[in-house]
Coordinates of C-alpha atoms (C1' of nucleotides) in Angstrom, one line a residue:
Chain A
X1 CA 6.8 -22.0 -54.9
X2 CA 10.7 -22.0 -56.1
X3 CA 11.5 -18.4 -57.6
X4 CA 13.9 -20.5 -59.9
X5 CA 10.9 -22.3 -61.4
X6 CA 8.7 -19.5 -61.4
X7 CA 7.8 -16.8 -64.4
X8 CA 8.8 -13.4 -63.0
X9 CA 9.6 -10.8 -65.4
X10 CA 9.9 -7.9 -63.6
X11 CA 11.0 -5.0 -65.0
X12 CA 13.3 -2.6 -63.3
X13 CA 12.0 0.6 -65.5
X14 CA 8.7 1.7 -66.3
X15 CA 7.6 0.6 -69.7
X16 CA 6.8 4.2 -71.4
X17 CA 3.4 3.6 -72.5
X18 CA 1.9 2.7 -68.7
X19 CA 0.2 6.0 -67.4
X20 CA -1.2 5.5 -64.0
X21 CA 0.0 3.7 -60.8
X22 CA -1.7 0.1 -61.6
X23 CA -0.4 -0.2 -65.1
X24 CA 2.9 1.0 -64.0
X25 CA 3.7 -1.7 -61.4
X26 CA 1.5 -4.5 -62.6
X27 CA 4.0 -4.6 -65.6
X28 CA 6.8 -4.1 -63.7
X29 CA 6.3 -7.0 -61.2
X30 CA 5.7 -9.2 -64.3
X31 CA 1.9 -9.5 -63.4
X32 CA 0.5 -9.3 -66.7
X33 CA 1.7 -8.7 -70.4
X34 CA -0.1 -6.7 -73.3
X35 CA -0.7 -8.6 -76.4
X36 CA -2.7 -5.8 -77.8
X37 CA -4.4 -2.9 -77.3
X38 CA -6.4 -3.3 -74.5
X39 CA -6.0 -6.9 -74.0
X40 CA -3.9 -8.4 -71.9
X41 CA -2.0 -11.8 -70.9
X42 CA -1.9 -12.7 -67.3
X43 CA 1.2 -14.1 -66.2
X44 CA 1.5 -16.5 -63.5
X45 CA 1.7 -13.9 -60.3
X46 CA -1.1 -11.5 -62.0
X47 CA -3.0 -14.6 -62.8
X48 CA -2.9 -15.5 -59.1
X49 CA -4.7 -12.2 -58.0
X50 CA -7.3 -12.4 -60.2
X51 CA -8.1 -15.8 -58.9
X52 CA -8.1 -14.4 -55.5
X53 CA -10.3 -11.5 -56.2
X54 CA -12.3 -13.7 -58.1
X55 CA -13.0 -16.7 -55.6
X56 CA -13.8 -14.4 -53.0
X57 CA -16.4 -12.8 -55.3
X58 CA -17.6 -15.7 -55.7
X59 CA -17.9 -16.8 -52.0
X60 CA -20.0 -13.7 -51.5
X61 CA -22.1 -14.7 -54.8
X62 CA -23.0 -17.8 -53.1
X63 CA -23.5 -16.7 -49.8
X64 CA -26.1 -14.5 -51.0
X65 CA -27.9 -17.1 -52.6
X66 CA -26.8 -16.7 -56.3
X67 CA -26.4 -19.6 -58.3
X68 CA -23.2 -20.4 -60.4
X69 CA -23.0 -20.9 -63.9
X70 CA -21.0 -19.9 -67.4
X71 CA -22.2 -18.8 -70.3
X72 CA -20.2 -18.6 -73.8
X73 CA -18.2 -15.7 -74.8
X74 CA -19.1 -15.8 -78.1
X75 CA -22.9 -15.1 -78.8
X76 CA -25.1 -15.4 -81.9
X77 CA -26.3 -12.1 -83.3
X78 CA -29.9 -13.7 -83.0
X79 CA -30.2 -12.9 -79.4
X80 CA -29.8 -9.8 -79.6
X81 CA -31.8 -9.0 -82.5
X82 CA -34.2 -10.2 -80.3
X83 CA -34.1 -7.2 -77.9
X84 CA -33.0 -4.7 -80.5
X85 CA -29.6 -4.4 -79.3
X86 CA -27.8 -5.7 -82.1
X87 CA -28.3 -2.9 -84.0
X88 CA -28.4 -0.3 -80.6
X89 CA -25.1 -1.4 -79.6
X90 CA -23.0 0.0 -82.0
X91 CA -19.4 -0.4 -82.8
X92 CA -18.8 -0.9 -79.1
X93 CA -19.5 -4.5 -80.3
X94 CA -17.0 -6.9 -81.9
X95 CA -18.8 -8.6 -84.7
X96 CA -17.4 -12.0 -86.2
X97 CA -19.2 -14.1 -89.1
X98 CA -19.0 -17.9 -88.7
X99 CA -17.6 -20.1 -91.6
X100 CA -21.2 -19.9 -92.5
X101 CA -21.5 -16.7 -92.7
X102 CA -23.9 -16.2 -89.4
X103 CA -23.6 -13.5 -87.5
X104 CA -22.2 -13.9 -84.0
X105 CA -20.3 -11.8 -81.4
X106 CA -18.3 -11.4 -78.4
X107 CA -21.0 -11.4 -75.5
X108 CA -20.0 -7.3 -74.2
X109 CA -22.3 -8.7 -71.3
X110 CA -25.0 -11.4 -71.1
X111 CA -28.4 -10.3 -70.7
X112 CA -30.2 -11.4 -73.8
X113 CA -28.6 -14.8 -73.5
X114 CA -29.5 -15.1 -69.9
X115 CA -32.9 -13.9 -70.4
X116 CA -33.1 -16.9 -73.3
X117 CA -32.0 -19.3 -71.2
X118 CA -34.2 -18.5 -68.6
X119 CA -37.4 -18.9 -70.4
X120 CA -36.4 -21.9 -71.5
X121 CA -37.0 -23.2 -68.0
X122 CA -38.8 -21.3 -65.8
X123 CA -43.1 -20.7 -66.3
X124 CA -44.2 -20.4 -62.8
X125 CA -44.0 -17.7 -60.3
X126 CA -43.8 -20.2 -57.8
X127 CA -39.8 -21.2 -59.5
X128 CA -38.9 -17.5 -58.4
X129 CA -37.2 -15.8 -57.2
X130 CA -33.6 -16.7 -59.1
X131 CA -30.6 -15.5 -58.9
X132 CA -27.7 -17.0 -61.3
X133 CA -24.6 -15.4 -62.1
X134 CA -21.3 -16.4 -63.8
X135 CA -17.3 -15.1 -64.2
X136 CA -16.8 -14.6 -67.9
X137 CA -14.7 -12.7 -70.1
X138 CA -16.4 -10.1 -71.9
X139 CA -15.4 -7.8 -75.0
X140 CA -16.2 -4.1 -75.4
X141 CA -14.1 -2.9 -77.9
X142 CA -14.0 0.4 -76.7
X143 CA -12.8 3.6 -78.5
X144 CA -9.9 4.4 -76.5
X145 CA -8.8 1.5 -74.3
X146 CA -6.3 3.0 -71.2
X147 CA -5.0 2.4 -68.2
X148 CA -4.0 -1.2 -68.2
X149 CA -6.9 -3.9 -67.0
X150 CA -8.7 -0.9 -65.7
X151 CA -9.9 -0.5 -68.8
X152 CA -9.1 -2.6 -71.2
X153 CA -11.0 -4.2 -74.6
X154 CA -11.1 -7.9 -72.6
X155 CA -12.0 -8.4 -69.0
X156 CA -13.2 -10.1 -66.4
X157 CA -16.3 -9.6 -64.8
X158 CA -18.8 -11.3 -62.9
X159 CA -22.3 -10.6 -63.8
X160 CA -25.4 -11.8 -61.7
X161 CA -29.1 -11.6 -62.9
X162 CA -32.0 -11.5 -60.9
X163 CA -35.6 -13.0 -61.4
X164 CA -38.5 -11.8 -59.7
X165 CA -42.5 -12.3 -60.2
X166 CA -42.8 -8.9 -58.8
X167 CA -41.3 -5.4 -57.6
X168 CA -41.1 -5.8 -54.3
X169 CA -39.0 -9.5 -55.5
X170 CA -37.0 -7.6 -57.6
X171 CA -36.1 -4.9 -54.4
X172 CA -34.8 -7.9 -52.1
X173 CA -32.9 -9.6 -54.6
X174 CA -31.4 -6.0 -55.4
X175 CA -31.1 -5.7 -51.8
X176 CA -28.8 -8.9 -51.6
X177 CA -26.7 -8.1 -54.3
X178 CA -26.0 -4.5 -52.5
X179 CA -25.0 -5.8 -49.2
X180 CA -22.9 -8.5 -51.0
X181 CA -21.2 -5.9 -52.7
X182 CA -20.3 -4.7 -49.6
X183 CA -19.0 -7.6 -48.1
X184 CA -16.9 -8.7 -51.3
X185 CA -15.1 -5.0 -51.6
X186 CA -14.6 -5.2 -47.8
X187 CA -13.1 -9.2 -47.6
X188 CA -10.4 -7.3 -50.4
X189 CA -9.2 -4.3 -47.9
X190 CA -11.5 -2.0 -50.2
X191 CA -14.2 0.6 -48.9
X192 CA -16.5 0.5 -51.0
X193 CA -19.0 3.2 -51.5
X194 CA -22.9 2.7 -53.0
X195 CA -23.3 5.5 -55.3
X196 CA -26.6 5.8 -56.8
X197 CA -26.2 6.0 -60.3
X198 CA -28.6 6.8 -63.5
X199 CA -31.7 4.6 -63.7
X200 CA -32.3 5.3 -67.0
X201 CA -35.6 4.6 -68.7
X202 CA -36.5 2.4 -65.9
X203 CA -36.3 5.4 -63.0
X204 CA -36.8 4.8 -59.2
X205 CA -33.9 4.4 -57.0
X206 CA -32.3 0.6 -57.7
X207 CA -29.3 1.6 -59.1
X208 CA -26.2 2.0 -57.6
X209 CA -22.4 2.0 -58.5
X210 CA -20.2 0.7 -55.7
X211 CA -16.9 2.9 -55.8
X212 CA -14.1 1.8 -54.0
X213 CA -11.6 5.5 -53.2
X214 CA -8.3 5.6 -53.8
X215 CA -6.3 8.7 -54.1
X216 CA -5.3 7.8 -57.8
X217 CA -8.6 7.0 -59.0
X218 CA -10.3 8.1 -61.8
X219 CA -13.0 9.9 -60.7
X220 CA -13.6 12.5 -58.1
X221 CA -16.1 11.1 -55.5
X222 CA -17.9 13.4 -52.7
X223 CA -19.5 11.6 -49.5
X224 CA -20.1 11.6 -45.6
X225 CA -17.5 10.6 -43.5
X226 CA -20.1 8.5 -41.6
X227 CA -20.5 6.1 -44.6
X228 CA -16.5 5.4 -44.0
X229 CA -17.9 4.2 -40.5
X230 CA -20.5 2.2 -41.2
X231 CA -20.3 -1.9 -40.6
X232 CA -20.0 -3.7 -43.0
X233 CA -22.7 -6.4 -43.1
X234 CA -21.4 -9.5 -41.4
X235 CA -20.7 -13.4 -42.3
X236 CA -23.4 -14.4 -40.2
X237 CA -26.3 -11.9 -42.1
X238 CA -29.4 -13.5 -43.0
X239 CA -29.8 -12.7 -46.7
X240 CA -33.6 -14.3 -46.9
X241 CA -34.5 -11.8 -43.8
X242 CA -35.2 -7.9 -44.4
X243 CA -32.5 -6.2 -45.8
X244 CA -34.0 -3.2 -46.2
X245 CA -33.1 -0.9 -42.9
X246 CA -29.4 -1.6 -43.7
X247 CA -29.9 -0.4 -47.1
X248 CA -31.7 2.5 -45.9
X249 CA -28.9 3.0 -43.6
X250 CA -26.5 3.2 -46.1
X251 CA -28.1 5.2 -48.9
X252 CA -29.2 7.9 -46.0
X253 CA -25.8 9.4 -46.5
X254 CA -24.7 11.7 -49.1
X255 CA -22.4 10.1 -51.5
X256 CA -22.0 11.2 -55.0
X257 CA -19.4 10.9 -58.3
X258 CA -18.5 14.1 -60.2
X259 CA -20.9 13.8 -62.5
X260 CA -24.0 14.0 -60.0
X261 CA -22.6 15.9 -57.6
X262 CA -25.1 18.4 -56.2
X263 CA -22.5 21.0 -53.9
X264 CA -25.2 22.8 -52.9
X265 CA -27.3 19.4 -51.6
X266 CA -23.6 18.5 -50.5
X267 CA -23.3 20.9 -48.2
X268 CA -26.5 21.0 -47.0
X269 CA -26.8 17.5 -46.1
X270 CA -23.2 17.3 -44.3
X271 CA -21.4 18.6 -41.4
X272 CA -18.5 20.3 -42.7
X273 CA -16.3 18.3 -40.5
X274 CA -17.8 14.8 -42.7
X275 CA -17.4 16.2 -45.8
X276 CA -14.8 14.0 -47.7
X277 CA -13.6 15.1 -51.6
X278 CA -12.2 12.0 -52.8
X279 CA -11.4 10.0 -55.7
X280 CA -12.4 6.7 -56.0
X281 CA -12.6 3.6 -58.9
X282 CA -16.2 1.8 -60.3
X283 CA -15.7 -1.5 -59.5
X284 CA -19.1 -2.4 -59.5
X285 CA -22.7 -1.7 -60.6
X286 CA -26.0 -2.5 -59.5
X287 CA -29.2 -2.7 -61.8
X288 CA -32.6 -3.0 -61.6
X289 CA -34.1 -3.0 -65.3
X290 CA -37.8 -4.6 -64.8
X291 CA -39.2 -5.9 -67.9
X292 CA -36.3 -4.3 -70.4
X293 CA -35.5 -7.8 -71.7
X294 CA -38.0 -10.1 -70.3
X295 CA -40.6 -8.4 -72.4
X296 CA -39.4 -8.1 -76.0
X297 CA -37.7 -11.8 -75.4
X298 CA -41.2 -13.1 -74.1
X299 CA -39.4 -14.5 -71.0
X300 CA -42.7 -15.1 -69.1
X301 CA -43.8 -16.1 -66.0
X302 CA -47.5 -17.4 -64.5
X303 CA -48.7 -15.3 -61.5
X304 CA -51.2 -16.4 -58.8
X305 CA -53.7 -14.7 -60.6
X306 CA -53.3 -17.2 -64.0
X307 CA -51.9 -14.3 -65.5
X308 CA -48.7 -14.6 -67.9
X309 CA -46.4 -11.3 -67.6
X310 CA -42.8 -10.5 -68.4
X311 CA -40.6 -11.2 -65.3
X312 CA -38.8 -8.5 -63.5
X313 CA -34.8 -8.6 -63.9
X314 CA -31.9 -6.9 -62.7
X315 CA -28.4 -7.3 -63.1
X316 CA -25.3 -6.6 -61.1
X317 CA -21.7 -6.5 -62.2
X318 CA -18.3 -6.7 -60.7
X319 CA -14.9 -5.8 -62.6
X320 CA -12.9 -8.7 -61.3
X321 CA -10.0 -7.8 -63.8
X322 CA -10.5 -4.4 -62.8
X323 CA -10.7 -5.0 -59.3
X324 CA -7.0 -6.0 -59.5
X325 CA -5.5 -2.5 -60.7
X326 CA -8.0 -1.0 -58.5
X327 CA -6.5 -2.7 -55.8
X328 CA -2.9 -1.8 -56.7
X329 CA -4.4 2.1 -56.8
X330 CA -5.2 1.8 -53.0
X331 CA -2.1 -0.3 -52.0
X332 CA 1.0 0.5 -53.4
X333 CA 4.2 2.9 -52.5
X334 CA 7.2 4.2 -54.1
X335 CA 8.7 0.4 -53.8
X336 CA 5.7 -1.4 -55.4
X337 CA 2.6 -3.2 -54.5
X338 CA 1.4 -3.8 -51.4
X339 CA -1.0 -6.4 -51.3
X340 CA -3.7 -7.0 -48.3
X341 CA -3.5 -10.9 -47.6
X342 CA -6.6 -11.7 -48.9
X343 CA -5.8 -11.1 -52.2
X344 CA -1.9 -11.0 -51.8
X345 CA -0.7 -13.7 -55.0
X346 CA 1.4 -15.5 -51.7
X347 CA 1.3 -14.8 -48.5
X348 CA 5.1 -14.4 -47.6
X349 CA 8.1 -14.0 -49.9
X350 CA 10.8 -16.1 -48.0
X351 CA 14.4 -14.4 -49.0
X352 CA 17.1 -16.4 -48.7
X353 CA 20.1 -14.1 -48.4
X354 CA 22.7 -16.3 -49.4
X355 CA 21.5 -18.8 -51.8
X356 CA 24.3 -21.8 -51.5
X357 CA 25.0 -21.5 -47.7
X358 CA 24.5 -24.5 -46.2
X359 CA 22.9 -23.2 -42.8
X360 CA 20.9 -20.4 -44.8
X361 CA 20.0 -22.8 -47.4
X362 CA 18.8 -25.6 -44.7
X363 CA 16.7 -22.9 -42.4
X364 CA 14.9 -21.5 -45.6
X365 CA 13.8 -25.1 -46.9
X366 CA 12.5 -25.2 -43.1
X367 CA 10.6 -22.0 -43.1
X368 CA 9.2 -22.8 -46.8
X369 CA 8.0 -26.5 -45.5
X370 CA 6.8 -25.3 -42.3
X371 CA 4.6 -22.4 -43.9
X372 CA 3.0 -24.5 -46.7
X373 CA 2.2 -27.4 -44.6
X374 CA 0.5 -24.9 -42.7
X375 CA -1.7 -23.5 -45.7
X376 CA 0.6 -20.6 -45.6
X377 CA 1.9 -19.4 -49.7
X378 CA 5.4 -19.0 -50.2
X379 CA 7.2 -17.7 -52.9
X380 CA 10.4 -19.0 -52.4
X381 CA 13.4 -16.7 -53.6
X382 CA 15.9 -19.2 -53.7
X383 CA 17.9 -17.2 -56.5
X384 CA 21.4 -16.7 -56.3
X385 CA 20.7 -12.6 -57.1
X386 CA 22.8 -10.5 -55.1
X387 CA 20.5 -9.0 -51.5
X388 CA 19.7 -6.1 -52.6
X389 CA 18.3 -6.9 -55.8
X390 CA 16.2 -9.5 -53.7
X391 CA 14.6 -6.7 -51.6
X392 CA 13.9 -4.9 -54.5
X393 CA 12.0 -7.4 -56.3
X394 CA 10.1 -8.4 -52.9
X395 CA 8.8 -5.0 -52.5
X396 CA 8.1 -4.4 -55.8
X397 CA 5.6 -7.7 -56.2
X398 CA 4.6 -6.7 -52.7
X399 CA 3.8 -9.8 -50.9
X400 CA 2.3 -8.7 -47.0
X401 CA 5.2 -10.6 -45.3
X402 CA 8.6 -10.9 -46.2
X403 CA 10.7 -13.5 -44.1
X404 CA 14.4 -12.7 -44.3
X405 CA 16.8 -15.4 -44.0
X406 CA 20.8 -14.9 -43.9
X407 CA 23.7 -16.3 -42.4
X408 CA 24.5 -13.2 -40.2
X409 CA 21.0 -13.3 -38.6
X410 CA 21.3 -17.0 -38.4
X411 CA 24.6 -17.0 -36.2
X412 CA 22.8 -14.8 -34.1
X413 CA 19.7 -17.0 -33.6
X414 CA 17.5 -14.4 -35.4
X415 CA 15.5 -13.8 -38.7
X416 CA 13.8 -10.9 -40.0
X417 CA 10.3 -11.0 -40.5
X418 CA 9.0 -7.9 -42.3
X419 CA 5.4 -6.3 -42.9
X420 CA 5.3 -4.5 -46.1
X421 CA 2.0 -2.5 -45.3
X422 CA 3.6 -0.4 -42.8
X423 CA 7.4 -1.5 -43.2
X424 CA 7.8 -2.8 -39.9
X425 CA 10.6 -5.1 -39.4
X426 CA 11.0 -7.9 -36.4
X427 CA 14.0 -9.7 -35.3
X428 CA 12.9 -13.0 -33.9
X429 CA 14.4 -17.0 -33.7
X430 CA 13.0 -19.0 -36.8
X431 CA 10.2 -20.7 -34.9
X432 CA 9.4 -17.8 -33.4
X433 CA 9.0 -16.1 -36.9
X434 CA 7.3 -18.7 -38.9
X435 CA 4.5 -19.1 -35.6
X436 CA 4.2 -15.4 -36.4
X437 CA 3.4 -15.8 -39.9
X438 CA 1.1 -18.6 -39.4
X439 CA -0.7 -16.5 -36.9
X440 CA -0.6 -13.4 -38.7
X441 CA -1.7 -15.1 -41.9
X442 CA -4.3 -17.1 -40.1
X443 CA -6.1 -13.9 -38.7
X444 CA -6.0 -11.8 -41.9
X445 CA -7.9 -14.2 -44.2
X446 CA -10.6 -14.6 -41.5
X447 CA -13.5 -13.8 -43.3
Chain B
rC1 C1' -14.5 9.1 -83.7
rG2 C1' -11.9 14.3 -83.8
rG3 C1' -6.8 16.2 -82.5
rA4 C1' -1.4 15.1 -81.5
rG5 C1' 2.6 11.8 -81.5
rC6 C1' 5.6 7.3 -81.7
rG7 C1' 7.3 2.4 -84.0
rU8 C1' 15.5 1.3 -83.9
rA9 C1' 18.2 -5.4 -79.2
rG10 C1' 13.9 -8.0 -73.7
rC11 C1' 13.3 -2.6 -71.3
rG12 C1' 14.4 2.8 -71.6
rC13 C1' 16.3 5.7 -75.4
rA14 C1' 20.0 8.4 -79.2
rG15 C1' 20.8 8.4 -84.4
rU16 C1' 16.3 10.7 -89.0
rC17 C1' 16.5 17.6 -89.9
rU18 C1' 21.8 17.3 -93.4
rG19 C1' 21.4 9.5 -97.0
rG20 C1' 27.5 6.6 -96.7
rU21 C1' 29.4 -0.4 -92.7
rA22 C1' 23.3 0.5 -86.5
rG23 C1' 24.7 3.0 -81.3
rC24 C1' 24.2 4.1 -75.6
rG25 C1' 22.4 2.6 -70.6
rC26 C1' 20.0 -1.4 -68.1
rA27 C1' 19.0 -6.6 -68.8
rU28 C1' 21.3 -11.5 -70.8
rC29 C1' 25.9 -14.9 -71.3
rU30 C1' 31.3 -16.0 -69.8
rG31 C1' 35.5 -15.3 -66.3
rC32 C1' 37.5 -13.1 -61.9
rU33 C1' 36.5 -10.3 -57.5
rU34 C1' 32.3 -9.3 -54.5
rU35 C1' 27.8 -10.7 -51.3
rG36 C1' 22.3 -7.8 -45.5
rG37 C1' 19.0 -2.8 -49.9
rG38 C1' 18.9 -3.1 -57.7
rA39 C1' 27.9 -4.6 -57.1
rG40 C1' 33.1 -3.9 -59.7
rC41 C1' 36.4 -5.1 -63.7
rA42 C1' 37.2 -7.7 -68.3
rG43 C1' 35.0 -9.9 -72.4
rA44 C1' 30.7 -11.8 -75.5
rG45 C1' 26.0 -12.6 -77.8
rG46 C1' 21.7 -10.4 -79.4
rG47 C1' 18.6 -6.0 -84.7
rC48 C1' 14.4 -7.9 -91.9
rC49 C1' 15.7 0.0 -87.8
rG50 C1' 6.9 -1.9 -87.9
rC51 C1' 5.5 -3.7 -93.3
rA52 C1' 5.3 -2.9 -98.6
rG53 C1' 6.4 0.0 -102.6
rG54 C1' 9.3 4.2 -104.7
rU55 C1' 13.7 7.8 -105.3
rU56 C1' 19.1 6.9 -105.2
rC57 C1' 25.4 4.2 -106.9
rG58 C1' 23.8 3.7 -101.7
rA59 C1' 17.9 4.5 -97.3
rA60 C1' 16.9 3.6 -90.1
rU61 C1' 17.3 8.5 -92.5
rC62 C1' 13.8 11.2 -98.3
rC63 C1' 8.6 10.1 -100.8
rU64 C1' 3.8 7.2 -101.0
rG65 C1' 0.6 3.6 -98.9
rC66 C1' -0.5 0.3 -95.1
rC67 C1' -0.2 -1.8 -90.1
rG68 C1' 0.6 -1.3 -84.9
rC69 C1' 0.8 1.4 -80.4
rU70 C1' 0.5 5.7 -77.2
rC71 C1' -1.4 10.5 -75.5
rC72 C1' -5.5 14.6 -75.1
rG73 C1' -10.8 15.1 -76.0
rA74 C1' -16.0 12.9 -76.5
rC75 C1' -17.6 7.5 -74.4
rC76 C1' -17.6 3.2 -70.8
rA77 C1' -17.4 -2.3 -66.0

RNA sequence: CGGAGCGUAGCGCAGUCUGGUAGCGCAUCUGCUUUGGGAGCAGAGGGCCGCAGGUUCGAAUCCUGCCGCUCCGACCA
């Protein structure tokens, strides 16, 4: 992609109102645009990470066996009258009549309407268990929206539900969604930590929120250094086989937000040498809620025993949207983003020094063929701005590689190939360079 | 929802107290000089000063109402 034809608004100051890290650069690099509060446009470079986080969310949806679908944003008030939410919900809700004066709403989340649509079509335990999820905007108009997509009134978010004819059901489909948590956060450069989190009315012990730390993050997180080591679950895991000893292996550790954290149990349960204070970001929650819905929605099921009962559900979100300023918390420096490859909106940002120099001009529309015939993404700053500025605004979107082209490195045979992660540079012949990036590229999105 | 602020050019801000032809920096445009880490000089364009009333000879400035946005707190993916 030509810079010339692109939309890049970046912004050389920070706009007044952005408060924390994420919000700060993702306007700056032009990623994304308020149109109100809490709600936010996506411009072409911002749009391209949340496609990235969200394709490989949904690679790991599928690989654990969930089933894809989409469901409206706008709901009828009916459904949720149905489960006594409409009225539970409170203002949290955005409420809209219809030209016909029906109530309806902007889905905050989906369970009534999944629950609805599951009863339409499932009677027999022998259709279980399900798993069906879909990527859909949601609206909480929340009191105080902050923080840019972290928290904003309109997001993104990916929301599975589970079906089960029984508990022990409902545990391995919980199980799956847990260890494709894992994976997911992991394919993004994240470490992700399973918190257990408030169960609620339900109880037991399937809830989790998966945090992901950061040293700007919102909350304070306390854990064993051990989790930090565990594997994470591999491509090749069998998500029909028994889950459950990874689970246990993971939840064995201690591993805590602020507002559940035990010091004393804390102390207890770790070595002081594995005892990590953290902060960290929710970017995911895990949910086992039994017969919550299925049972005041009469979404039944038929057992072996010719018995009808209310099918056991759970539900498990991911903050796509989030997931992007979450990522911009854990990889960013004083110059700007710093995007891991998997989720990097292009691969390498090709500079062309001097924009109008023959030989410069011919070895960049080289490098930019020669990388996207090779699957590679290019953003192509074939600008006439002045070097410096160039640099700059590379950093600043922080694409992983930066290939430097200019007529003094080109006299001398060489190009500059640099790694914005850890700002190493490398002077290297053309070839050389763009076999580099291929390579380099290649290796980083293996999954 | 309680508390505190702010709305002036695309962005960052001054001007408001004390009413008198709307400013600064960056960005944009033109020309010349520059060209390997956000260039220099010269010139130019761009504003219902959030909206609506009111006071006044005269309102960005004073008064009233409304709208929008931000921050702190309580609440959340």
């Amino acid at each position: 992609m030509r810079l010339s034809r692109y939309y890049l608004p970046v912004l050389k100051e920070t706009p007044s109102e952005a408060q924390i890290v994420s919000h700060q650069l993702m306007l700056r690099a032009g990623m994304i645009r308020q149109e109100s509060a809490g709600i936010y446009a996506w411009l072409p470079l911002g749009f391209r990470v949340l496609k990235k986080i969200e394709q490989i969310v949904r690679e790991e949806q599928d690989r654990a066996g969930a089933v894809e679908m989409l469901m409206p944003t706008i709901q009828s008030a009916e459904l949720w009258r149905e489960s006594g939410r409409y009225e539970a919900y409170g203002k949290e809700m955005l409420r809209i009549k219809d030209r016909a004066d029906r109530d309806m709403l902007f889905g905050p989340t989906n369970e009534e309407m999944i629950t609805e649509i599951f009863r339409a079509g499932v009677r027999s335990y022998k259709d279980l268990p399900k798993m069906l999820y879909h990527i859909q905007w949601k609206f909480r108009d929340e009191v105080r929206p902050r923080f840019g997509v972290m928290r904003g009134r309109e997001f993104l978010m990916k929301d599975t539900y589970s079906f089960d004819a029984d508990s022990a059901g409902a545990r391995a489909s919980y199980n799956k969604m847990f260890v494709a948590y894992l994976r997911t956060f992991a394919r993004m450069g994240l470490t992700s930590i399973p918190m257990r989190a408030d169960t609620g009315p339900i109880g037991g012990d399937l809830s989790h929120e998966f945090i992901v730390l950061a040293d700007t993050g919102e909350s304070a997180v306390f854990c064993d250094r051990k989790l930090l080591d565990l594997e994470v679950p591999g491509a090749g895991t069998d998500f029909d086989g028994d889950l459950q000893p990874l689970i246990d292996r993971y939840t064995s550790f201690y591993a805590a937000t602020e507002e559940k954290h035990d010091n004393a149990e804390f102390e207890a349960r770790v070595a002081k040498g594995d005892r990590i204070a953290a902060r960290g970001i929710e970017v995911g929650h895990i949910f086992y809620f039994g017969e919550k819905y299925s049972a005041p929605m009469r979404a039944m099921i038929t057992g072996a025993d010719g018995k009808d009962r209310p099918v056991e559900m759970g539900s498990y979100g991911v903050g796509v949207s989030r997931l992007a300023g979450a990522l911009i918390e854990a990889y960013h420096d004083e110059a700007g983003c710093k995007w891991p490859v998997a989720v990097a909106p292009f691969h390498v940002g090709l500079v062309n020094l001097k924009q109008g120099d023959p030989g410069t001009d011919a070895a960049c529309a080289k490098a930019n063929r020669a990388l996207e015939e090779a699957g590679v993404e290019v953003l192509y700053d074939d600008t006439a701005s002045r070097p410096g500025e160039k640099f700059a605004r590379m950093d600043l979107i922080g694409l992983p590689f930066q290939l430097i082209i200019g007529p003094r490195g080109l006299e001398a045979g060489k190009v500059e190939v640099k790694r914005r992660a850890d700002g190493r540079k490398d002077e290297v012949s053309l070839d050389a360079a763009l076999d580099m990036l291929k390579r380099d590229v290649r290796s980083a999105l293996k999954v």
